[in-house]
XYZ file of N, CA and C in Angstrom:
318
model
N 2.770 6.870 16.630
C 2.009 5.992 15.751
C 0.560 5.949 16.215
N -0.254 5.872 15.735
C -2.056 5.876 15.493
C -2.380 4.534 15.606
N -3.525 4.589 17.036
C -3.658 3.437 17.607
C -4.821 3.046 16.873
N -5.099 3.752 16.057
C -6.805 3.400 15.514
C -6.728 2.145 14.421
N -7.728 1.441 14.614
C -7.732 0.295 14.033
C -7.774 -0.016 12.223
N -6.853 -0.501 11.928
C -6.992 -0.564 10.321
C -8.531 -0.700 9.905
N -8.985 -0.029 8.776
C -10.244 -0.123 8.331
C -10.038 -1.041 6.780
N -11.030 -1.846 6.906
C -11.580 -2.176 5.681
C -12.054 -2.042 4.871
N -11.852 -2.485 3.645
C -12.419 -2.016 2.172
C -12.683 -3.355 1.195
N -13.402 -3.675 0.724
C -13.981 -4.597 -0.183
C -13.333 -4.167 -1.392
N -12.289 -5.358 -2.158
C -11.578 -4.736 -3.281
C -11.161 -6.040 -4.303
N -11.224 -6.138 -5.139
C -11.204 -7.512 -6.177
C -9.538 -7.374 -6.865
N -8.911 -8.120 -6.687
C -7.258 -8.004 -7.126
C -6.933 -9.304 -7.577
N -5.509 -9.177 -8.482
C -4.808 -10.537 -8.180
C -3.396 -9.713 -8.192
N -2.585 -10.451 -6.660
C -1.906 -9.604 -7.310
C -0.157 -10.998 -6.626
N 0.395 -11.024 -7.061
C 1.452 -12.288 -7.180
C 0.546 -13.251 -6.914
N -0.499 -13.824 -7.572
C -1.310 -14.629 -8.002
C -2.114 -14.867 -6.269
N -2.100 -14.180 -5.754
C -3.302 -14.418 -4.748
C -4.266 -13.530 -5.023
N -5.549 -14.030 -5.104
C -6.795 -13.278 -5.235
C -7.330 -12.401 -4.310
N -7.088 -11.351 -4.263
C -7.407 -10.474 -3.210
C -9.303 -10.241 -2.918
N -9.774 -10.229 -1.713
C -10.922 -9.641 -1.685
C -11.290 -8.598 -0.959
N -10.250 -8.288 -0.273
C -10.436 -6.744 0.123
C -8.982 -6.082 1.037
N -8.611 -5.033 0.977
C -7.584 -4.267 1.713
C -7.941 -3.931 3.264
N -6.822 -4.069 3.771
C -6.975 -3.218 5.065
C -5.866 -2.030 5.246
N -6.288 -1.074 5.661
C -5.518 0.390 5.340
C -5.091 0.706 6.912
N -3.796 0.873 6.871
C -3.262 0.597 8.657
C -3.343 2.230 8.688
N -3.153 2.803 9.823
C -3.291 4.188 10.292
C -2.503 4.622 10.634
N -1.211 3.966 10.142
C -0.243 4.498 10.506
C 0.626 5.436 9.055
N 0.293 5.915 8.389
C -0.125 6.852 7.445
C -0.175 8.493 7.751
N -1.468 8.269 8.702
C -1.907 9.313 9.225
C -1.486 10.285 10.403
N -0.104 10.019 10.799
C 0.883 10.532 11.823
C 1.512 11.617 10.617
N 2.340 10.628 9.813
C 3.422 11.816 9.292
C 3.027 12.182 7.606
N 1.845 11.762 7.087
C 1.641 11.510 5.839
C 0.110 12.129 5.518
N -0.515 12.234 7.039
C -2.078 12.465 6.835
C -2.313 13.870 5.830
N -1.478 14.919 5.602
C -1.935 16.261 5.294
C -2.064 16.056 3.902
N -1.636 14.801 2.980
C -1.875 15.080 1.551
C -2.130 13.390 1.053
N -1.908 12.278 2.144
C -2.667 11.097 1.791
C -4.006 10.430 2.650
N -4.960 9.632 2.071
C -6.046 9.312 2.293
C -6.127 8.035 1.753
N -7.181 7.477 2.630
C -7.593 5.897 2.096
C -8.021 6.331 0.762
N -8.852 7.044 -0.195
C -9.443 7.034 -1.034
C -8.023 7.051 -2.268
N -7.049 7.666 -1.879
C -5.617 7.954 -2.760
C -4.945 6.241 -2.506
N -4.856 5.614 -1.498
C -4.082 4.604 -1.443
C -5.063 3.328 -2.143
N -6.439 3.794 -1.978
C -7.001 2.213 -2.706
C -6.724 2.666 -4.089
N -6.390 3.671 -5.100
C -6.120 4.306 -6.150
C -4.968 3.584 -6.740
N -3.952 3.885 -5.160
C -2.825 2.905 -5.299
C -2.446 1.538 -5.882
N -3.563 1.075 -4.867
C -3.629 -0.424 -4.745
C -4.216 -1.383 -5.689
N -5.088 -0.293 -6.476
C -5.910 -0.401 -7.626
C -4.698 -0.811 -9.225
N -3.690 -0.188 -8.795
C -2.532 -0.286 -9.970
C -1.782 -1.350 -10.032
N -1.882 -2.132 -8.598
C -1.091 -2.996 -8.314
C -1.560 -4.668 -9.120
N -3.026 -4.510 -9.596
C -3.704 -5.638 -10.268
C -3.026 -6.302 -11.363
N -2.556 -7.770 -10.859
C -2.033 -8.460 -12.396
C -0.829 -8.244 -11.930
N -0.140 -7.495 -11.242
C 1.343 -7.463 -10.778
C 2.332 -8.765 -10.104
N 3.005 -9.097 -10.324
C 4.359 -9.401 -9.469
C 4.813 -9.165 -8.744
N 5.095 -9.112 -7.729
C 6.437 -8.198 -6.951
C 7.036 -8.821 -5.945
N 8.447 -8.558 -6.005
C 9.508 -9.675 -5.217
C 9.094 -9.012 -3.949
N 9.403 -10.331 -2.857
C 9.570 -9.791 -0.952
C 10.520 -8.304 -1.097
N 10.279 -7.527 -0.290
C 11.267 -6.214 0.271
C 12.138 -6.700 1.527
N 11.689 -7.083 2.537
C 11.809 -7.636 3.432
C 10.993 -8.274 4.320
N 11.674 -9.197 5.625
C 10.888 -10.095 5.999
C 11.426 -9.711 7.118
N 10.299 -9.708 8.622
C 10.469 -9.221 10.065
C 9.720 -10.562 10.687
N 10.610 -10.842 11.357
C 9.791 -12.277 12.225
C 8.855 -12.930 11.489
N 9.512 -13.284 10.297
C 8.942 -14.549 9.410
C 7.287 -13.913 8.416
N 7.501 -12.533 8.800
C 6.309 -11.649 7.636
C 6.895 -11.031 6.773
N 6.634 -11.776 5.474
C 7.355 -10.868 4.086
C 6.531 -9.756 3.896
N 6.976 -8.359 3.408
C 6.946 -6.955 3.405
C 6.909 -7.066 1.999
N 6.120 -6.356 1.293
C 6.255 -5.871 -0.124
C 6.082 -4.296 0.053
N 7.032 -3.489 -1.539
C 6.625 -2.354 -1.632
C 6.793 -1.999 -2.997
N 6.075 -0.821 -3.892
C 6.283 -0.673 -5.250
C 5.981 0.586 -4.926
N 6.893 1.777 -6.203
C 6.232 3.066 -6.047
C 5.601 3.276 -7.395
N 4.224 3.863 -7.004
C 3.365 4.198 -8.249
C 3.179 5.857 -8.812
N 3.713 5.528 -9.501
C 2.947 6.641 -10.425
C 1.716 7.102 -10.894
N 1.437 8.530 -10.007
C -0.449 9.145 -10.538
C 0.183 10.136 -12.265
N -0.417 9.515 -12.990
C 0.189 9.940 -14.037
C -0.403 11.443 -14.484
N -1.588 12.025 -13.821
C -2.170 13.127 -13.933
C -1.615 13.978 -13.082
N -0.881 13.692 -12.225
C 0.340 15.131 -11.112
C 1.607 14.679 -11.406
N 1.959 13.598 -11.739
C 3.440 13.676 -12.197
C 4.212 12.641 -10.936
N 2.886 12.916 -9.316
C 3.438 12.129 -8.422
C 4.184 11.095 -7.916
N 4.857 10.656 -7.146
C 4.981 8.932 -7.178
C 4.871 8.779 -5.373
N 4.380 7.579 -5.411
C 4.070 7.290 -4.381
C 4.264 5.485 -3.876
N 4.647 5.363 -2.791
C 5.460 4.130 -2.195
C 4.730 3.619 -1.436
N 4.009 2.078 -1.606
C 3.189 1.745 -0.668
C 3.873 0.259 -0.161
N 3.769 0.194 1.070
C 4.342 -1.193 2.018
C 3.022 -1.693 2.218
N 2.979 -3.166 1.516
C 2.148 -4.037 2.202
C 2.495 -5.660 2.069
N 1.528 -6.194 2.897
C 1.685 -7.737 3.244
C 0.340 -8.393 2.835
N 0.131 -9.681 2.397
C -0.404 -10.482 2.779
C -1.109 -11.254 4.056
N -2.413 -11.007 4.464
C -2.919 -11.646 5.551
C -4.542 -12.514 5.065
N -4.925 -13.107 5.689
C -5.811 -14.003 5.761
C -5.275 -15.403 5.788
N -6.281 -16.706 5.976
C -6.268 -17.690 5.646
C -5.416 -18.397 4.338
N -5.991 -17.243 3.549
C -6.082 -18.157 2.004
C -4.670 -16.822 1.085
N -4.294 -16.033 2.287
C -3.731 -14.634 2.011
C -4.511 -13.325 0.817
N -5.697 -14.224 1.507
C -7.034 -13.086 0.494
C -6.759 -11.472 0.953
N -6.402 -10.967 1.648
C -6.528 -9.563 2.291
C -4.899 -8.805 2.209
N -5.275 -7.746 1.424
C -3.758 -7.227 1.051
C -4.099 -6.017 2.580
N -2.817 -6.037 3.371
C -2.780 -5.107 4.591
C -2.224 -4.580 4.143
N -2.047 -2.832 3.505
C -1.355 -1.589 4.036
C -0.369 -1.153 4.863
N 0.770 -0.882 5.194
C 1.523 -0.683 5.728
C 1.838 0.777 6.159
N 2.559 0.744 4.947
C 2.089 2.369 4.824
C 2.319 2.727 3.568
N 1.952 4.344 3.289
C 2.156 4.859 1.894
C 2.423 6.221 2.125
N 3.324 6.640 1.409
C 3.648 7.768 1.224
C 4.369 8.824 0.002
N 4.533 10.056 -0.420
C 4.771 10.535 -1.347
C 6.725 10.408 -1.654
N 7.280 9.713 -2.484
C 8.738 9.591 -2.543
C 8.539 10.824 -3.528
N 9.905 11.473 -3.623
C 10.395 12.579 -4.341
C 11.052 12.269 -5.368
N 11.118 12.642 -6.742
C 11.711 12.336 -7.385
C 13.130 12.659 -7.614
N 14.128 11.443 -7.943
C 15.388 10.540 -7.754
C 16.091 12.204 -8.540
N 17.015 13.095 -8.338
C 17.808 13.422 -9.448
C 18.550 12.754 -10.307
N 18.584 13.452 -11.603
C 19.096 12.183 -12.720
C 20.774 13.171 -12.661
């Protein structure tokens, strides 16, 4: 895992009715995921997530986990991003991680 420090991004959201004002993008991504994802692809992500809902995934020592997989509708892609809530006011959506899921056979 990548000790480097989550970076910040200035980003306007609402998303299960907390007002987001900016993301933090954890680096832990960039171990097994770096060769075809990037902060610039996950704020893309995160960008879809506006106006959304989304139930807890799970909860680890009292921190609820969210995750949704999005669809880039111009490659056909889908992609799975884990994040949480942090700040004060839970203004700051943290990153977890993100990565490319394969699509399900029908």
């Amino acid at each position: 895992m990548s000790t480097e420090k989550p970076i910040k991004y200035p980003l306007k959201l609402t998303i299960n009715g907390h007002k987001i004002s900016s993301v933090l993008i954890g680096r832990h991504y960039v171990v097994k995921h770096g060769k075809y994802m990037n902060d610039e692809l996950i704020l893309r992500l995160v960008a879809t997530l506006d106006g959304g809902k989304f139930p807890v995934d799970s909860t680890t020592n009292g921190t609820d986990y969210y995750s949704a997989d999005v669809l880039v509708e111009e490659t056909g892609k889908i992609y799975r991003l884990v994040w949480l809530f942090e700040g004060k006011l839970l203004e700051v959506l943290g990153v977890v991680n993100a990565y490319r899921r394969r699509a399900r056979k029908k």
